[in-house]
Amino acid sequence: MEEMLLQIAMAVIGSLGFAIFFNTRGKKLALIAVGSALSTLVYLLVMYRTQDRVVSTLAGALVSAAIAEIMARMMKTPVIILLVPIVIPLVPGGDLYYSMRYFIMGNAEEFSTSFQFMLKEAAAIAGGMILVSFIVQLILKSKRYFKEIRHDEI
Amino acid sequence: MKDEKIVAGMLDIGEALLTSGAEVNRIEDTIIRIGEAYGFVRVDVLTITASIVLTVHTAQGESLTQTRRIRKTEINMERVDKLNALSRTICETKPELEYVEQHLELIRNTSHYSEAVMMLAYIMVAASFTVFFGGNAVDALISAISSILVRLLVRIGTRIRMNPIFQNMMCAAAAGLFVLALSKLGLQFNTDSIVIGNVMLLIPGLALTSALRDIIGGDLITGSLVMIEAVLKAVAIALGFAVLLIGG
């Protein structure tokens, strides 16, 4: 439990740091902190239940993207401003490093494991973002479509 | 003449968005909306990583084309946000050109965080991810010192306009050498966590995300080009840290 809180705190600090790199200011920083905390919480909970890094990353990415889309619409700000810092703690930096390490050590088996994990986690992040963005577009487009139908009837 | 100025103004906004790191989809959408707000009957715009081509058709049946080639990019999300707000205002109120020019100038001068704050952000990212990936307080401290080194190198690299891919490799190598030197001095620490904390500093997160969003949005050319650059940057990080791993 305590370890989980520490992990979440670290993820939030990391996300805020990244937001500062991109010159994000004001209220958006608070939203990013909240989003990052929630996304990391989901990641850790799923990790605890399944012990599967890829599934957990996918869950985290889905939550991150959903939060970013919702908050961006509320704040009338571009999604990407919130999305990138929120999703950063899920990035497989660890597996990138370990695959390099095992590659140089000539440990083919470990390299293959880490490298595959890195690719799968990257794909999970991408997949999560794509899915959420697809759903959002679907909602927006069908909204517009129904509005037009109603307009035509009148 | 007035139409020409409007087209130039539309490109100014597009250019400012592109240099600040917005997605292609947003840039094209913004330009089209503004064009329609100013009464052009047709707006054709194509944006590819570093160039914008814009043709508008006026109600009188004339057509106007202007292009821009963008060379410098400096990610600045505050600017993207303000440009977004400005384009909303333009579409709603169709203000005079002077108003747009004035506000655009203000937005261009949006200040970045001071160097001290940027340094702090580097320390925040490196130290927190070192702990996130299993490091302890000592590891976080070493990671923080190493991140200052990375920041200094990033500044030098940007000033001499070093190739960003090579710059990533250099920063990773420098951080790696720093950690290696400390371990040769006989200090005990968790090398892996420290290095991963510094890896996170260099990850091209924005490029990867915006490339992905461009591809989803159907802008395959820009999306793929940015994606290739981002992947190369990630590979460069790995190559840079190879110094540490070979030496250690």
Short mmCIF file of N, CA and C in Angstrom, two decimals, chain A residues 6-7 10-11 13-18 20-26 28-29 40 69 76-81 83-84 87-89 91 93-94 96-98 100-101 104 126 129-130 133 137, chain B residues 23 26 75-78 80-81 84 88 110-113 117-118 121-122 124-125 128-129 131-133 192 195-196 199-201 203 205-206 209-210 212-213 216 234 238-239 242 244-246:
data_model
loop_
_atom_site.label_atom_id
_atom_site.label_comp_id
_atom_site.label_asym_id
_atom_site.label_seq_id
_atom_site.Cartn_x
_atom_site.Cartn_y
_atom_site.Cartn_z
N LEU A 6 3.88 5.64 -2.97
CA LEU A 6 5.17 6.19 -3.39
C LEU A 6 5.27 6.17 -4.92
N GLN A 7 4.88 5.03 -5.52
CA GLN A 7 4.93 4.90 -6.98
C GLN A 7 4.08 5.99 -7.64
N MET A 10 5.65 9.40 -7.34
CA MET A 10 6.77 9.55 -8.27
C MET A 10 6.27 9.77 -9.69
N ALA A 11 5.22 9.02 -10.07
CA ALA A 11 4.67 9.17 -11.42
C ALA A 11 4.15 10.59 -11.62
N ILE A 13 5.11 13.36 -10.05
CA ILE A 13 6.23 14.31 -10.16
C ILE A 13 6.85 14.22 -11.56
N GLY A 14 7.03 13.00 -12.04
CA GLY A 14 7.59 12.82 -13.38
C GLY A 14 6.72 13.46 -14.45
N SER A 15 5.41 13.26 -14.34
CA SER A 15 4.48 13.83 -15.32
C SER A 15 4.55 15.36 -15.30
N LEU A 16 4.59 15.93 -14.09
CA LEU A 16 4.67 17.40 -13.98
C LEU A 16 5.95 17.91 -14.60
N GLY A 17 7.05 17.19 -14.37
CA GLY A 17 8.33 17.58 -14.97
C GLY A 17 8.21 17.63 -16.48
N PHE A 18 7.60 16.59 -17.05
CA PHE A 18 7.43 16.55 -18.50
C PHE A 18 6.55 17.69 -19.00
N ILE A 20 6.32 20.57 -17.73
CA ILE A 20 7.12 21.80 -17.71
C ILE A 20 8.05 21.85 -18.93
N PHE A 21 8.59 20.69 -19.34
CA PHE A 21 9.41 20.67 -20.57
C PHE A 21 8.67 21.32 -21.72
N PHE A 22 7.36 21.05 -21.80
CA PHE A 22 6.58 21.53 -22.93
C PHE A 22 5.94 22.88 -22.66
N ASN A 23 6.37 23.53 -21.59
CA ASN A 23 5.87 24.87 -21.25
C ASN A 23 4.36 24.88 -20.99
N THR A 24 3.87 23.88 -20.30
CA THR A 24 2.46 23.87 -19.91
C THR A 24 2.33 24.65 -18.61
N ARG A 25 1.24 25.43 -18.49
CA ARG A 25 1.11 26.29 -17.32
C ARG A 25 -0.25 26.22 -16.66
N GLY A 26 -0.31 26.78 -15.47
CA GLY A 26 -1.58 27.05 -14.79
C GLY A 26 -2.36 25.81 -14.39
N LYS A 28 -3.78 23.60 -16.02
CA LYS A 28 -3.52 22.36 -16.75
C LYS A 28 -2.54 21.47 -15.99
N LEU A 29 -1.61 22.09 -15.26
CA LEU A 29 -0.65 21.31 -14.46
C LEU A 29 -1.39 20.49 -13.40
N THR A 40 -1.82 5.99 -13.14
CA THR A 40 -0.85 5.12 -12.47
C THR A 40 -1.54 4.20 -11.47
N GLU A 69 -8.94 13.26 -22.94
CA GLU A 69 -9.99 13.70 -23.88
C GLU A 69 -11.07 14.49 -23.14
N LYS A 76 -11.38 23.31 -23.01
CA LYS A 76 -11.25 23.83 -24.38
C LYS A 76 -9.77 23.99 -24.76
N THR A 77 -9.01 22.94 -24.58
CA THR A 77 -7.58 22.98 -24.87
C THR A 77 -7.24 21.73 -25.68
N PRO A 78 -6.16 21.77 -26.49
CA PRO A 78 -5.82 20.58 -27.29
C PRO A 78 -5.51 19.35 -26.41
N VAL A 79 -6.00 18.20 -26.85
CA VAL A 79 -5.86 16.96 -26.07
C VAL A 79 -4.40 16.63 -25.77
N ILE A 80 -3.56 16.84 -26.77
CA ILE A 80 -2.18 16.38 -26.66
C ILE A 80 -1.43 17.04 -25.51
N ILE A 81 -1.82 18.28 -25.17
CA ILE A 81 -1.17 19.00 -24.07
C ILE A 81 -1.28 18.21 -22.77
N LEU A 83 -2.44 14.84 -22.68
CA LEU A 83 -2.22 13.40 -22.88
C LEU A 83 -0.76 12.99 -22.69
N VAL A 84 0.16 13.73 -23.29
CA VAL A 84 1.56 13.28 -23.27
C VAL A 84 2.12 13.19 -21.85
N VAL A 87 0.57 10.22 -19.84
CA VAL A 87 0.89 8.86 -20.27
C VAL A 87 2.37 8.50 -20.05
N ILE A 88 3.19 9.50 -19.78
CA ILE A 88 4.63 9.28 -19.69
C ILE A 88 5.05 8.17 -18.70
N PRO A 89 4.45 8.09 -17.51
CA PRO A 89 4.91 7.04 -16.59
C PRO A 89 4.71 5.61 -17.13
N VAL A 91 5.43 4.73 -20.19
CA VAL A 91 6.40 4.47 -21.26
C VAL A 91 7.43 3.43 -20.80
N GLY A 93 10.44 2.72 -20.52
CA GLY A 93 11.84 3.12 -20.48
C GLY A 93 12.71 2.02 -19.88
N GLY A 94 12.15 1.32 -18.91
CA GLY A 94 12.89 0.25 -18.26
C GLY A 94 13.23 -0.86 -19.24
N LEU A 96 13.32 -0.64 -22.47
CA LEU A 96 14.25 -0.12 -23.48
C LEU A 96 15.68 -0.29 -22.98
N TYR A 97 15.88 0.08 -21.73
CA TYR A 97 17.22 -0.02 -21.13
C TYR A 97 17.67 -1.48 -20.99
N TYR A 98 16.77 -2.31 -20.44
CA TYR A 98 17.18 -3.70 -20.21
C TYR A 98 17.45 -4.44 -21.51
N MET A 100 18.64 -3.18 -24.20
CA MET A 100 19.98 -2.75 -24.62
C MET A 100 21.04 -3.46 -23.81
N ARG A 101 20.81 -3.53 -22.51
CA ARG A 101 21.79 -4.12 -21.62
C ARG A 101 22.04 -5.59 -21.97
N ILE A 104 23.93 -6.08 -25.27
CA ILE A 104 25.38 -5.87 -25.20
C ILE A 104 26.06 -6.99 -24.42
N ALA A 126 -0.12 2.69 -27.62
CA ALA A 126 -0.68 3.14 -28.89
C ALA A 126 -2.11 2.64 -29.04
N MET A 129 -4.58 4.53 -26.83
CA MET A 129 -4.87 5.87 -27.35
C MET A 129 -5.76 5.80 -28.59
N ILE A 130 -5.46 4.85 -29.48
CA ILE A 130 -6.24 4.73 -30.72
C ILE A 130 -7.69 4.40 -30.40
N SER A 133 -9.49 7.43 -28.89
CA SER A 133 -9.69 8.48 -29.88
C SER A 133 -10.75 8.05 -30.90
N GLN A 137 -14.24 10.05 -31.53
CA GLN A 137 -14.64 10.50 -32.87
C GLN A 137 -15.99 9.96 -33.26
N GLU B 23 -0.43 19.06 -33.69
CA GLU B 23 -0.59 18.01 -34.69
C GLU B 23 -1.08 18.61 -36.00
N ARG B 26 -4.85 19.39 -36.37
CA ARG B 26 -5.28 20.63 -35.73
C ARG B 26 -4.93 21.84 -36.60
N ILE B 75 9.09 23.15 -29.00
CA ILE B 75 7.82 22.73 -28.42
C ILE B 75 7.40 23.70 -27.32
N ASN B 76 6.18 24.20 -27.44
CA ASN B 76 5.68 25.17 -26.47
C ASN B 76 4.16 25.04 -26.42
N MET B 77 3.67 24.26 -25.47
CA MET B 77 2.25 23.94 -25.42
C MET B 77 1.39 25.13 -25.00
N GLU B 78 1.99 26.05 -24.24
CA GLU B 78 1.25 27.24 -23.85
C GLU B 78 0.87 28.03 -25.10
N VAL B 80 0.51 26.75 -28.15
CA VAL B 80 -0.53 26.01 -28.86
C VAL B 80 -1.90 26.32 -28.26
N ASP B 81 -1.94 26.34 -26.94
CA ASP B 81 -3.19 26.60 -26.24
C ASP B 81 -3.73 28.00 -26.58
N ASN B 84 -4.93 28.26 -30.12
CA ASN B 84 -6.22 27.59 -30.20
C ASN B 84 -7.34 28.54 -29.76
N ARG B 88 -10.36 30.33 -32.07
CA ARG B 88 -11.77 30.29 -31.68
C ARG B 88 -12.38 31.69 -31.77
N THR B 110 5.32 34.48 -26.14
CA THR B 110 5.03 33.72 -24.92
C THR B 110 6.34 33.19 -24.35
N SER B 111 6.57 33.53 -23.11
CA SER B 111 7.88 33.16 -22.56
C SER B 111 7.91 31.69 -22.17
N HIS B 112 9.11 31.14 -22.18
CA HIS B 112 9.30 29.78 -21.71
C HIS B 112 9.64 29.85 -20.22
N TYR B 113 9.54 28.72 -19.53
CA TYR B 113 9.97 28.69 -18.14
C TYR B 113 11.44 29.08 -18.06
N VAL B 117 13.83 26.77 -13.59
CA VAL B 117 12.66 25.89 -13.53
C VAL B 117 12.86 24.67 -14.43
N MET B 118 13.45 24.89 -15.61
CA MET B 118 13.70 23.76 -16.51
C MET B 118 14.65 22.75 -15.87
N ALA B 121 12.78 20.81 -13.48
CA ALA B 121 11.92 19.81 -14.15
C ALA B 121 12.74 18.58 -14.54
N TYR B 122 13.97 18.81 -15.03
CA TYR B 122 14.84 17.68 -15.37
C TYR B 122 15.12 16.84 -14.14
N MET B 124 13.30 16.68 -11.43
CA MET B 124 12.05 16.01 -11.05
C MET B 124 11.85 14.72 -11.83
N VAL B 125 11.99 14.82 -13.15
CA VAL B 125 11.73 13.66 -14.01
C VAL B 125 12.73 12.54 -13.72
N SER B 128 12.42 11.15 -9.98
CA SER B 128 11.18 10.43 -9.68
C SER B 128 11.12 9.11 -10.43
N PHE B 129 11.56 9.09 -11.68
CA PHE B 129 11.49 7.82 -12.41
C PHE B 129 12.55 6.83 -11.93
N VAL B 131 13.22 6.42 -8.80
CA VAL B 131 12.53 5.77 -7.69
C VAL B 131 11.40 4.88 -8.22
N PHE B 132 10.69 5.38 -9.21
CA PHE B 132 9.58 4.63 -9.82
C PHE B 132 10.06 3.27 -10.33
N PHE B 133 11.25 3.24 -10.89
CA PHE B 133 11.80 1.99 -11.40
C PHE B 133 12.73 1.31 -10.39
N ASP B 192 21.00 0.45 -12.75
CA ASP B 192 19.86 0.31 -13.68
C ASP B 192 18.82 1.40 -13.46
N VAL B 195 20.01 4.88 -14.54
CA VAL B 195 20.05 5.06 -15.99
C VAL B 195 18.64 5.15 -16.56
N ILE B 196 17.72 4.33 -16.05
CA ILE B 196 16.35 4.38 -16.57
C ILE B 196 15.73 5.76 -16.30
N VAL B 199 16.99 7.81 -18.95
CA VAL B 199 16.38 7.44 -20.23
C VAL B 199 15.07 8.20 -20.41
N MET B 200 14.28 8.26 -19.33
CA MET B 200 12.96 8.87 -19.41
C MET B 200 13.03 10.35 -19.82
N LEU B 201 14.14 11.01 -19.43
CA LEU B 201 14.33 12.42 -19.80
C LEU B 201 14.35 12.61 -21.31
N ILE B 203 13.22 10.42 -23.73
CA ILE B 203 12.19 9.76 -24.54
C ILE B 203 11.36 10.79 -25.31
N GLY B 205 8.46 11.60 -26.12
CA GLY B 205 7.05 11.29 -25.83
C GLY B 205 6.07 12.07 -26.69
N LEU B 206 6.34 13.37 -26.85
CA LEU B 206 5.41 14.19 -27.62
C LEU B 206 5.40 13.78 -29.08
N THR B 209 3.52 10.50 -29.55
CA THR B 209 2.08 10.65 -29.39
C THR B 209 1.47 11.41 -30.56
N SER B 210 2.11 12.53 -30.95
CA SER B 210 1.48 13.31 -32.01
C SER B 210 1.56 12.56 -33.34
N LEU B 212 1.35 9.36 -33.68
CA LEU B 212 0.27 8.37 -33.60
C LEU B 212 -1.08 9.03 -33.89
N ARG B 213 -1.29 10.21 -33.30
CA ARG B 213 -2.56 10.89 -33.51
C ARG B 213 -2.71 11.37 -34.95
N ILE B 216 -3.74 8.26 -36.89
CA ILE B 216 -5.16 7.95 -36.67
C ILE B 216 -6.02 8.93 -37.46
N ALA B 234 14.75 7.21 -30.06
CA ALA B 234 14.74 6.19 -29.01
C ALA B 234 15.92 5.23 -29.20
N ALA B 238 19.34 4.35 -26.70
CA ALA B 238 19.88 3.03 -26.40
C ALA B 238 21.35 2.95 -26.81
N LEU B 239 21.68 3.48 -28.00
CA LEU B 239 23.06 3.44 -28.47
C LEU B 239 23.96 4.25 -27.54
N ALA B 242 24.88 2.50 -24.51
CA ALA B 242 25.73 1.34 -24.75
C ALA B 242 27.14 1.60 -24.21
N LEU B 244 28.01 2.97 -21.42
CA LEU B 244 28.04 2.54 -20.03
C LEU B 244 28.12 1.03 -19.93
N LEU B 245 27.31 0.38 -20.76
CA LEU B 245 27.18 -1.07 -20.63
C LEU B 245 28.45 -1.76 -21.12
N ILE B 246 29.07 -1.22 -22.19
CA ILE B 246 30.30 -1.82 -22.68
C ILE B 246 31.43 -1.57 -21.67
#
